[in-house]
Amino acid sequence: MFMPTTTKNFILTREGLSQLKGEYEELVKVKRPAIANRIQRAREFGDLSENSEYDAAKEEQSLLEARIVQLEQVLAKTEIIEPVKKADFVVIGSTVVIEMNDEIHDFTIVGSMEADPASKKISNEAPVGKAVLGLQVGETIEVAVGPVKSKIKVLEIK
Amino acid sequence: MNVPIVTFPVKILNLTSSEKKVLKKLVDAAKAIAHIYQKQENPHFPGANFYPHDATKEEILEAAQNNPSILSPYTMVERNGKGRLIAIPYHLIFKKELEKASSYLREAAEITQNKDFAHRLELQANALLDGSYEASDIYWITMKPYKIDIVIGPIDRLDDRLLFKKASYEAWVGVIDEEKTKKAKIIQHAIYDVRRKVISSSAKADFLDKTTLRVDKTLIFSGLFARGMFTSNSLPVDPLLMEKYGIEITFFDSSLDFKFGKQHLPIFERIFEKRFKKEYTKECLREGSFRNVLLHEIGHSLLRYKDSESRLKEFFPVIDELSATIYGIKSCGSLVLKGIMSERELEAIMIMFVCRAFTWWIDSQTQKSVEAFAIGHALAFNHFLANGALKESGGISWPNFSKMFLGIEELSDALERLISVGTYNDAKAFIENYGSFMVYSKFSSRLKGMTGV
């Protein structure tokens, strides 16, 4: 799980920065007042100890506030990376095809805030992200995290 | 035996009054098929009550050559006046109970405001009465997913330990948990996105782009499901239908809650060393338990071969169920390396695999329909003890995760070969050599008081 600290910069593309700013604006200007209204309405239902709508809304509010704090920390320490042209070696922003334990994986390496496995975006801080940065096509490297060990070969850099 | 109905005390928010009425009717329909299952089940005979108890496997197979409906999943086999085996369709023999279940489904169809779901319920009601299961199943799989779901009818074949042909009546009703479904889909797609080598490409059933997944808050289990207390299901079971229309995987979070609280966690508390246990929170273990189930179903969808069942025959369920679980856990290796899953989360999955193995063993002592899962997990358990992944002293263990994950990779390769190209004799030898329950007896003193021990 990503845990922001105040001592490091957060690597983002311009697109990623714009998305995070958009998310922040929406959370602060739309969702925060909406959840406050929900809590107020739920209070009016009566006994808070038996009020499941109130409990659900309070839980949602706590998650929302945590995300707002996280985004504020990230937006204050952003380092923008420009889109990469095809490079001879893997950099942040490269889309790579690798062989890992007889399987073929393809993904784009991004800063940790933009990591999104559903869109095949893997963090530069993930073990495989760290391991392939700087490698060229054809190079291999071994990676181990606890019980998981794997030989990785870079097949293509897009 | 008691009536096979289990209801779960779930709290579901955001339902309209009409949706609540629909759910009530569906729960009534589910309850109505419990008595049919009672007529089918019989743990004292490998063929349950599907076949005459004096009929041998050879006699049944011979009779089926002239009358293939004897091996239909949807017929009861009886002897006629001359002592010959005959097949009677379920929808005729259980007509009275099925009319009751169907009428509840039609009442629900009239109440629901979702037209697709209403049509689905009508088709399902028809299927119960005339045996048109395929038309009903195809509509269900291909319709736009709806928040309320019901599966009802003769589906799983686990009770037919003689020939693995006959389907038992079962039902479940649930409401989707959107948040948990979303999280589960991240792992599902991260595993599906990888290109793998396929051992037998001609027989491989490929339908990943047509797979629907949902995590449900389950309200009721009836029939076989109430006996087996399963935590997931993947339908349909026919690989040809899967390939053409896709599959729907359902996770039963309420059932998992029950099993985790009553079995997985107490087993964890009893069999692992005190200092080892301190490292894992209850929440981490609960997630590990859920992920075992999730990975099992993902594994199933990646390991479907059209000819596995005809090659492995009655050994198919053991190999099929274990290979899915093991393959799923093996797939976590790349998730850890990609930062999608933490090392600690993978450990929790392996710990819960061990606890679930004990659960299947305990359950199999009273419920024969889960025996395939128990034998499969015993195979893995024996392998872990042999390769030093699990050491045991006085019924207490401290696992070595490096050896366990290595064992999982080795087992996964062997099982994938069996399910894709293995022969009947390969599967038989594998199970006879390594599927002994003796392995569990080393821990039995620690499990006293738990059901069946």
XYZ file of C-alpha atoms in Angstrom:
611
model
C 0.000 0.000 0.000
C 1.311 3.443 -0.898
C 2.190 5.553 2.144
C 3.269 9.119 1.368
C 6.108 10.679 3.292
C 7.098 14.297 3.309
C 10.737 13.623 2.478
C 10.445 12.466 -1.114
C 9.238 13.910 -4.381
C 6.411 12.222 -6.240
C 7.110 11.445 -9.879
C 4.163 12.276 -12.101
C 3.435 12.799 -15.775
C 1.651 16.036 -16.691
C -1.459 13.995 -17.382
C -1.176 12.297 -13.981
C -0.731 15.653 -12.224
C -3.780 17.040 -13.979
C -5.842 14.000 -12.940
C -4.756 14.293 -9.305
C -5.552 18.017 -9.262
C -8.973 17.253 -10.744
C -9.581 14.570 -8.129
C -8.530 16.946 -5.335
C -10.876 19.688 -6.570
C -13.786 17.248 -6.763
C -13.143 15.823 -3.305
C -12.894 19.238 -1.661
C -15.616 21.108 -3.550
C -18.193 18.391 -4.295
C -17.754 15.258 -2.214
C -16.785 16.870 1.118
C -19.959 19.020 1.309
C -22.079 16.105 0.035
C -20.909 13.734 2.742
C -21.406 16.435 5.393
C -25.024 16.742 4.219
C -25.482 12.964 4.357
C -24.207 12.870 7.928
C -26.540 15.714 8.894
C -29.530 13.901 7.336
C -28.547 10.631 9.014
C -28.387 12.400 12.415
C -31.986 13.443 11.908
C -33.023 9.763 11.655
C -32.520 9.497 15.410
C -30.588 7.139 17.715
C -26.980 7.151 16.432
C -26.098 3.835 18.076
C -28.598 1.996 15.829
C -28.171 4.212 12.776
C -26.418 2.249 10.003
C -26.694 5.093 7.479
C -24.879 7.390 9.931
C -22.126 4.789 10.491
C -21.660 4.257 6.741
C -21.490 8.001 6.054
C -18.960 8.592 8.857
C -16.762 5.791 7.548
C -16.917 7.251 4.063
C -16.021 10.687 5.431
C -12.957 9.321 7.180
C -11.708 7.671 3.966
C -12.364 10.849 2.011
C -10.440 13.053 4.464
C -7.499 10.612 4.431
C -7.370 10.806 0.637
C -7.509 14.623 0.732
C -4.526 14.728 3.116
C -2.635 12.282 0.899
C -3.274 14.343 -2.226
C -2.213 17.572 -0.488
C 1.114 15.958 0.435
C 1.668 14.682 -3.080
C 0.686 17.905 -4.854
C 3.094 19.857 -2.640
C 6.072 17.710 -3.700
C 5.565 16.851 -7.327
C 8.328 16.132 -9.810
C 7.111 16.176 -13.407
C 8.577 13.760 -15.936
C 8.241 14.506 -19.631
C 6.877 11.828 -22.011
C 9.692 9.524 -23.145
C 10.646 8.971 -26.724
C 11.694 5.412 -27.417
C 14.924 4.894 -25.461
C 17.669 2.267 -25.723
C 17.127 1.374 -22.085
C 14.164 1.268 -19.722
C 13.218 4.562 -18.051
C 10.186 5.777 -16.082
C 7.487 6.115 -18.727
C 8.767 3.168 -20.833
C 6.333 0.480 -21.881
C 8.158 -2.842 -21.674
C 7.589 -6.442 -22.646
C 9.372 -8.855 -20.321
C 9.624 -12.592 -19.818
C 9.185 -13.655 -16.213
C 9.016 -17.372 -15.285
C 7.847 -18.551 -18.733
C 5.204 -15.849 -18.865
C 5.090 -12.737 -21.001
C 4.164 -9.496 -19.217
C 3.758 -6.050 -20.719
C 3.307 -2.856 -18.706
C 4.282 0.776 -18.435
C 6.541 1.942 -15.610
C 5.141 5.019 -13.848
C 5.638 6.947 -10.612
C 4.032 5.340 -7.570
C 1.075 7.755 -7.497
C 0.075 6.780 -11.023
C 0.434 3.022 -10.544
C -2.747 1.324 -11.707
C -2.568 -2.431 -12.300
C -5.954 -2.382 -14.066
C -4.367 -0.145 -16.750
C -1.076 -2.093 -16.751
C 0.771 0.781 -15.038
C 3.359 -0.528 -12.581
C 5.166 1.628 -10.001
C 8.861 2.410 -10.418
C 9.108 1.437 -6.739
C 7.656 -2.069 -7.259
C 10.356 -4.808 -7.278
C 9.991 -5.511 -10.993
C 9.848 -1.790 -11.815
C 13.062 -1.121 -9.900
C 14.746 -4.183 -11.402
C 14.257 -3.347 -15.072
C 15.024 0.393 -14.963
C 18.215 0.959 -16.957
C 18.163 -2.446 -18.691
C 18.392 -2.876 -22.451
C 16.566 -5.357 -24.692
C 17.989 -8.868 -24.204
C 19.377 -8.197 -20.724
C 18.314 -10.432 -17.832
C 18.203 -9.889 -14.089
C 17.140 -11.922 -11.070
C 14.646 -10.522 -8.595
C 13.590 -11.959 -5.245
C 10.985 -10.745 -2.780
C 10.605 -13.083 0.171
C 9.557 -16.481 -1.174
C 9.144 -15.255 -4.756
C 12.141 -15.543 -7.035
C 12.236 -14.857 -10.736
C 14.562 -14.354 -13.667
C 13.431 -11.418 -15.791
C 14.418 -10.805 -19.410
C 13.618 -7.595 -21.270
C 12.138 -8.534 -24.664
C 11.029 -5.149 -25.967
C 11.025 -1.480 -25.006
C 8.194 0.518 -26.602
C -30.395 -35.365 8.265
C -31.489 -31.788 8.902
C -33.104 -29.646 6.195
C -30.322 -28.252 3.980
C -31.039 -24.538 4.336
C -28.621 -21.930 5.725
C -29.622 -18.281 6.041
C -27.067 -15.557 6.685
C -27.750 -12.478 8.844
C -26.568 -9.849 6.352
C -27.178 -6.124 6.483
C -27.850 -4.730 3.008
C -28.285 -1.017 2.492
C -29.737 0.845 -0.452
C -32.528 -1.531 -1.470
C -35.887 -0.252 -2.647
C -39.047 -1.730 -1.152
C -39.733 -3.611 -4.407
C -36.211 -5.078 -4.365
C -36.781 -6.237 -0.788
C -40.013 -7.970 -1.874
C -38.204 -9.635 -4.790
C -35.524 -10.925 -2.445
C -38.123 -12.427 -0.135
C -39.708 -14.357 -3.019
C -36.310 -15.587 -4.206
C -35.427 -16.792 -0.722
C -38.743 -18.693 -0.638
C -37.930 -20.270 -4.023
C -34.503 -21.331 -2.739
C -36.070 -22.906 0.345
C -38.510 -24.852 -1.831
C -35.789 -26.938 -3.486
C -34.175 -28.072 -0.206
C -36.488 -31.085 0.041
C -35.539 -32.249 -3.450
C -31.912 -32.310 -2.426
C -32.801 -34.362 0.641
C -34.220 -37.007 -1.707
C -31.005 -37.056 -3.752
C -28.365 -37.078 -1.018
C -27.105 -40.204 0.682
C -23.580 -40.163 2.103
C -23.579 -43.951 2.589
C -23.456 -44.705 -1.154
C -20.943 -43.326 -3.678
C -23.793 -42.861 -6.148
C -25.977 -41.236 -3.431
C -29.646 -41.857 -4.346
C -29.089 -41.098 -8.039
C -28.848 -44.799 -8.913
C -30.349 -47.953 -7.344
C -28.035 -48.863 -4.460
C -27.502 -52.376 -5.794
C -26.443 -51.174 -9.273
C -22.731 -51.458 -10.036
C -20.749 -48.936 -12.043
C -20.331 -51.511 -14.820
C -24.056 -52.245 -14.998
C -24.873 -48.528 -15.227
C -22.305 -47.885 -17.964
C -23.525 -50.889 -19.940
C -27.180 -49.837 -19.688
C -26.196 -46.323 -20.777
C -24.909 -47.645 -24.098
C -28.504 -48.322 -25.190
C -30.022 -45.492 -23.160
C -27.696 -42.449 -22.877
C -30.200 -40.594 -20.682
C -29.048 -42.887 -17.847
C -25.900 -40.777 -17.670
C -27.696 -37.445 -18.116
C -26.934 -35.013 -15.268
C -30.686 -34.430 -14.946
C -32.191 -37.911 -14.475
C -32.705 -40.255 -11.542
C -31.957 -43.885 -12.401
C -34.379 -46.547 -11.173
C -35.233 -50.176 -11.924
C -38.421 -50.940 -13.848
C -40.688 -53.921 -13.163
C -38.309 -56.197 -15.055
C -35.308 -55.035 -13.040
C -33.831 -53.025 -15.932
C -32.293 -49.597 -15.348
C -34.383 -46.674 -16.589
C -33.902 -42.899 -16.369
C -36.586 -40.487 -15.160
C -36.058 -36.736 -15.726
C -35.768 -34.629 -12.586
C -38.482 -32.224 -13.730
C -40.984 -35.099 -13.797
C -39.972 -36.943 -10.655
C -39.776 -33.757 -8.523
C -42.662 -31.947 -10.249
C -44.559 -31.007 -7.087
C -41.629 -29.276 -5.341
C -40.508 -27.619 -8.572
C -43.946 -26.110 -9.191
C -43.719 -24.428 -5.814
C -40.208 -23.043 -6.489
C -41.226 -21.883 -9.975
C -44.268 -20.049 -8.708
C -42.111 -18.003 -6.315
C -39.776 -17.147 -9.184
C -42.711 -15.978 -11.338
C -44.059 -13.861 -8.474
C -40.622 -12.247 -8.123
C -40.551 -11.640 -11.896
C -43.815 -9.716 -11.629
C -42.500 -7.507 -8.826
C -39.024 -6.641 -10.118
C -38.608 -3.420 -12.079
C -35.595 -4.755 -13.974
C -36.944 -6.222 -17.228
C -33.860 -8.330 -17.974
C -33.999 -9.868 -14.525
C -37.737 -10.518 -14.854
C -37.106 -12.370 -18.114
C -34.297 -14.324 -16.489
C -36.616 -15.405 -13.668
C -39.287 -16.503 -16.157
C -36.748 -18.587 -18.086
C -35.472 -20.091 -14.841
C -39.006 -20.951 -13.735
C -39.593 -22.661 -17.108
C -36.296 -24.542 -16.853
C -37.216 -26.025 -13.496
C -40.477 -27.345 -14.925
C -39.406 -28.557 -18.378
C -35.656 -29.153 -18.096
C -34.638 -26.297 -20.472
C -31.637 -25.467 -18.280
C -29.315 -24.439 -21.093
C -31.568 -21.663 -22.428
C -31.948 -20.292 -18.908
C -28.210 -20.514 -18.164
C -27.213 -18.816 -21.422
C -29.546 -15.886 -20.786
C -28.214 -15.548 -17.232
C -24.561 -15.537 -18.299
C -25.045 -13.096 -21.150
C -27.460 -10.634 -19.505
C -26.196 -7.363 -18.040
C -25.229 -8.124 -14.418
C -27.889 -7.025 -11.937
C -27.386 -6.263 -8.248
C -29.661 -9.143 -7.147
C -28.810 -12.662 -8.220
C -30.239 -16.135 -7.805
C -28.988 -19.482 -9.000
C -31.369 -22.375 -8.553
C -31.625 -25.859 -10.028
C -29.621 -29.049 -10.537
C -26.026 -27.867 -11.017
C -22.995 -29.343 -9.253
C -22.128 -33.029 -9.537
C -19.998 -33.478 -6.420
C -22.470 -35.868 -4.756
C -22.101 -38.425 -7.551
C -18.835 -39.933 -6.392
C -19.563 -43.047 -8.445
C -19.514 -41.494 -11.920
C -19.426 -37.700 -11.435
C -22.468 -37.301 -13.716
C -25.565 -36.447 -11.694
C -26.357 -32.878 -10.694
C -27.656 -32.061 -7.219
C -30.303 -29.426 -6.535
C -28.949 -26.266 -4.977
C -29.723 -22.575 -4.747
C -28.282 -19.314 -3.547
C -29.561 -15.745 -3.413
C -27.322 -12.717 -3.036
C -26.839 -8.982 -3.507
C -23.640 -7.680 -5.062
C -20.993 -5.968 -2.888
C -19.712 -3.370 -5.356
C -16.583 -2.391 -3.398
C -15.324 -5.945 -2.892
C -16.181 -6.841 -6.479
C -14.070 -3.925 -7.741
C -11.060 -4.993 -5.629
C -11.368 -8.622 -6.732
C -11.418 -7.582 -10.384
C -8.034 -5.833 -10.031
C -6.386 -9.137 -9.098
C -8.397 -11.043 -11.714
C -7.288 -8.763 -14.555
C -3.688 -8.539 -13.364
C -3.534 -12.338 -13.685
C -5.531 -12.540 -16.943
C -3.309 -9.894 -18.609
C -0.302 -12.233 -18.643
C 0.448 -14.402 -21.698
C 1.209 -17.989 -20.733
C 2.517 -21.055 -22.460
C -0.308 -23.552 -23.010
C 0.510 -27.266 -22.868
C -2.346 -28.499 -25.089
C -3.662 -25.568 -27.097
C -6.111 -27.618 -29.189
C -8.113 -28.713 -26.139
C -7.877 -25.424 -24.201
C -11.169 -23.647 -23.588
C -10.613 -19.915 -23.920
C -13.227 -17.505 -22.597
C -11.367 -14.993 -20.425
C -12.847 -12.001 -22.264
C -16.334 -13.266 -21.408
C -15.828 -13.782 -17.676
C -18.047 -11.964 -15.198
C -17.041 -11.798 -11.551
C -19.048 -10.655 -8.539
C -18.678 -10.737 -4.769
C -22.083 -11.155 -3.156
C -23.561 -10.681 0.249
C -25.372 -13.993 0.345
C -28.768 -14.305 2.009
C -29.392 -18.031 1.714
C -27.886 -21.359 0.678
C -30.170 -24.298 -0.048
C -29.602 -27.923 -1.075
C -26.049 -29.017 -1.835
C -24.712 -25.522 -1.163
C -26.081 -25.561 2.374
C -24.389 -28.894 3.008
C -21.049 -27.947 1.432
C -21.032 -24.315 2.671
C -19.055 -23.337 -0.405
C -17.465 -19.930 -0.698
C -17.484 -19.540 -4.491
C -18.847 -21.007 -7.674
C -18.164 -20.757 -11.367
C -20.873 -21.530 -13.920
C -21.634 -23.085 -16.357
C -19.695 -26.327 -15.877
C -19.630 -27.390 -19.547
C -16.396 -26.144 -21.245
C -18.175 -25.857 -24.624
C -20.784 -23.518 -23.138
C -18.036 -21.618 -21.313
C -16.174 -20.999 -24.532
C -19.285 -19.874 -26.394
C -20.954 -17.706 -23.744
C -18.388 -17.160 -20.983
C -18.703 -17.819 -17.268
C -19.999 -16.109 -14.167
C -17.898 -16.434 -11.027
C -19.669 -15.690 -7.752
C -18.056 -15.294 -4.342
C -20.185 -15.787 -1.252
C -18.789 -13.354 1.269
C -21.326 -14.264 3.978
C -20.363 -17.931 3.764
C -16.686 -17.027 3.894
C -17.299 -14.886 6.987
C -18.916 -17.880 8.628
C -16.153 -20.310 7.667
C -13.386 -17.905 8.589
C -14.845 -17.252 12.045
C -15.821 -20.839 12.830
C -13.005 -22.757 11.177
C -10.121 -20.968 9.426
C -9.204 -18.638 12.303
C -9.643 -21.208 15.131
C -7.479 -23.667 13.149
C -4.825 -20.959 12.686
C -4.896 -20.325 16.452
C -4.436 -24.006 17.265
C -1.821 -25.286 14.852
C 0.729 -22.489 14.491
C 3.486 -21.506 16.879
C 2.747 -18.614 19.270
C 5.439 -16.189 18.084
C 4.662 -16.940 14.452
C 0.964 -16.118 14.945
C 1.713 -12.665 16.381
C 2.833 -11.412 12.976
C -0.607 -11.706 11.361
C -3.691 -9.641 12.110
C -7.182 -11.058 11.867
C -7.974 -8.685 8.966
C -4.873 -9.797 7.042
C -5.841 -13.456 7.516
C -9.484 -12.817 6.532
C -8.252 -11.200 3.296
C -5.872 -14.143 2.796
C -8.794 -16.506 3.145
C -10.874 -14.559 0.605
C -7.959 -14.442 -1.817
C -7.595 -18.231 -1.675
C -11.143 -18.464 -2.934
C -10.637 -15.722 -5.515
C -7.425 -17.290 -6.824
C -9.094 -20.706 -6.945
C -11.799 -19.458 -9.301
C -9.320 -17.443 -11.380
C -7.226 -20.620 -11.616
C -10.271 -22.570 -12.811
C -10.910 -20.104 -15.599
C -7.286 -20.410 -16.802
C -7.131 -24.197 -16.677
C -10.205 -25.357 -18.581
C -9.505 -28.114 -21.093
C -12.377 -29.587 -23.080
C -11.190 -33.177 -22.653
C -9.980 -33.202 -19.001
C -13.151 -34.731 -17.642
C -13.335 -37.524 -20.220
C -9.639 -38.371 -19.667
C -9.573 -38.285 -15.872
C -13.142 -39.494 -15.223
C -13.938 -39.815 -11.479
C -10.483 -38.455 -10.579
C -11.236 -35.229 -12.456
C -12.817 -33.319 -9.495
C -9.763 -33.811 -7.245
C -7.262 -32.731 -9.891
C -9.528 -29.958 -11.159
C -10.141 -28.351 -7.759
C -6.561 -28.591 -6.492
C -4.930 -27.444 -9.744
C -7.115 -24.311 -9.737
C -6.136 -23.354 -6.176
C -2.438 -24.063 -6.606
C -2.216 -22.340 -9.986
C -3.952 -19.293 -8.513
C -1.480 -19.029 -5.634
C 1.463 -19.510 -7.977
C 0.166 -16.568 -10.030
C 0.637 -14.323 -7.000
C 4.398 -14.436 -7.578
C 4.184 -11.902 -10.373
C 1.675 -9.804 -8.400
C 4.209 -9.473 -5.569
C 6.983 -8.533 -7.982
C 4.751 -5.927 -9.604
C 3.826 -4.398 -6.238
C 0.140 -5.334 -6.623
C 0.321 -7.601 -3.585
C 2.672 -7.413 -0.595
C 4.898 -10.230 0.630
C 2.879 -10.326 3.863
C -0.359 -10.680 1.903
C 1.090 -13.637 -0.009
C 2.131 -15.238 3.281
C -1.417 -14.821 4.597
C -2.711 -16.586 1.481
C -0.367 -19.534 2.084
C -1.271 -19.704 5.787
C -4.953 -19.734 4.935
C -4.364 -22.426 2.313
C -3.117 -24.656 5.136
C -6.057 -23.759 7.402
C -8.521 -24.378 4.567
C -6.941 -27.803 3.981
C -7.848 -28.744 7.560
C -11.340 -27.349 7.061
C -11.954 -29.533 4.000
C -10.666 -32.572 5.880
C -12.920 -31.893 8.881
C -15.949 -31.194 6.663
C -15.356 -34.290 4.518
C -15.877 -36.498 7.569
C -19.549 -35.579 7.634
C -20.128 -34.275 4.106
C -19.013 -36.503 1.237
C -19.661 -33.836 -1.437
C -16.498 -31.978 -0.344
C -14.255 -35.061 -0.410
C -12.630 -34.006 -3.708
C -11.444 -30.767 -2.064
C -10.186 -32.647 1.020
C -8.184 -35.192 -1.007
C -6.761 -32.437 -3.212
C -5.621 -30.349 -0.277
C -4.139 -33.477 1.382
C -2.009 -33.963 -1.759
C -0.590 -30.484 -1.319
C -0.225 -30.877 2.437
C 1.775 -34.095 1.991
C 4.001 -32.311 -0.490
C 4.641 -29.449 1.937
C 5.609 -31.860 4.708
C 7.885 -33.810 2.346
C 9.726 -30.731 1.058
C 10.145 -29.241 4.545
C 7.770 -26.322 4.021
C 5.752 -27.409 7.042
C 7.518 -28.913 10.015
C 5.419 -30.379 12.766
C 6.210 -30.995 16.408
C 3.454 -31.996 18.830
C 0.827 -30.705 16.453
C 2.396 -27.250 16.224
C 3.894 -25.831 13.071
C 6.009 -22.946 11.807
C 5.917 -22.726 8.023
C 8.857 -21.908 5.791
C 7.362 -19.715 3.085
C 10.265 -20.023 0.637
C 9.929 -23.807 0.607
C 6.154 -23.576 0.509
C 6.103 -21.279 -2.519
C 8.659 -23.505 -4.240
C 6.404 -26.479 -3.444
C 3.461 -24.603 -4.917
C 5.377 -23.923 -8.144
C 6.387 -27.606 -8.418
C 2.876 -28.842 -7.697
C 1.347 -26.360 -10.107
C 3.504 -27.622 -12.989
C 2.627 -31.260 -12.220
C -1.088 -30.543 -11.873
C -1.272 -28.426 -15.012
C 0.274 -31.299 -16.943
C -2.279 -33.711 -15.469
C -5.284 -31.517 -16.221
C -4.140 -30.689 -19.767
C -2.681 -33.972 -21.071
C -2.588 -36.485 -18.162
C -4.185 -39.913 -18.413
C -6.654 -41.661 -16.142
C -3.831 -43.830 -14.753
C -1.585 -40.799 -14.154
C -4.310 -39.161 -12.053
C -5.103 -42.411 -10.226
C -1.445 -43.001 -9.303
C -0.948 -39.370 -8.227
C -3.946 -39.459 -5.896
C -3.235 -42.952 -4.514
C 0.408 -42.113 -3.809
C 0.023 -38.680 -2.268
C -3.639 -38.142 -1.267
C -3.548 -39.813 2.144
C -5.446 -38.196 5.015
C -2.892 -39.655 7.463
C -1.050 -36.362 7.242
C -3.806 -34.614 9.173
C -3.793 -37.088 12.057
C -0.517 -35.562 13.313
C -2.491 -32.446 14.170
C -5.739 -34.046 15.310
C -5.007 -33.677 19.030
C -4.847 -29.900 18.530
C -8.193 -29.823 16.737
C -10.323 -31.654 19.301
C -13.793 -30.222 19.654
C -13.990 -28.918 16.132
C -16.779 -30.432 14.019
C -16.047 -34.015 13.010
C -12.739 -34.359 14.880
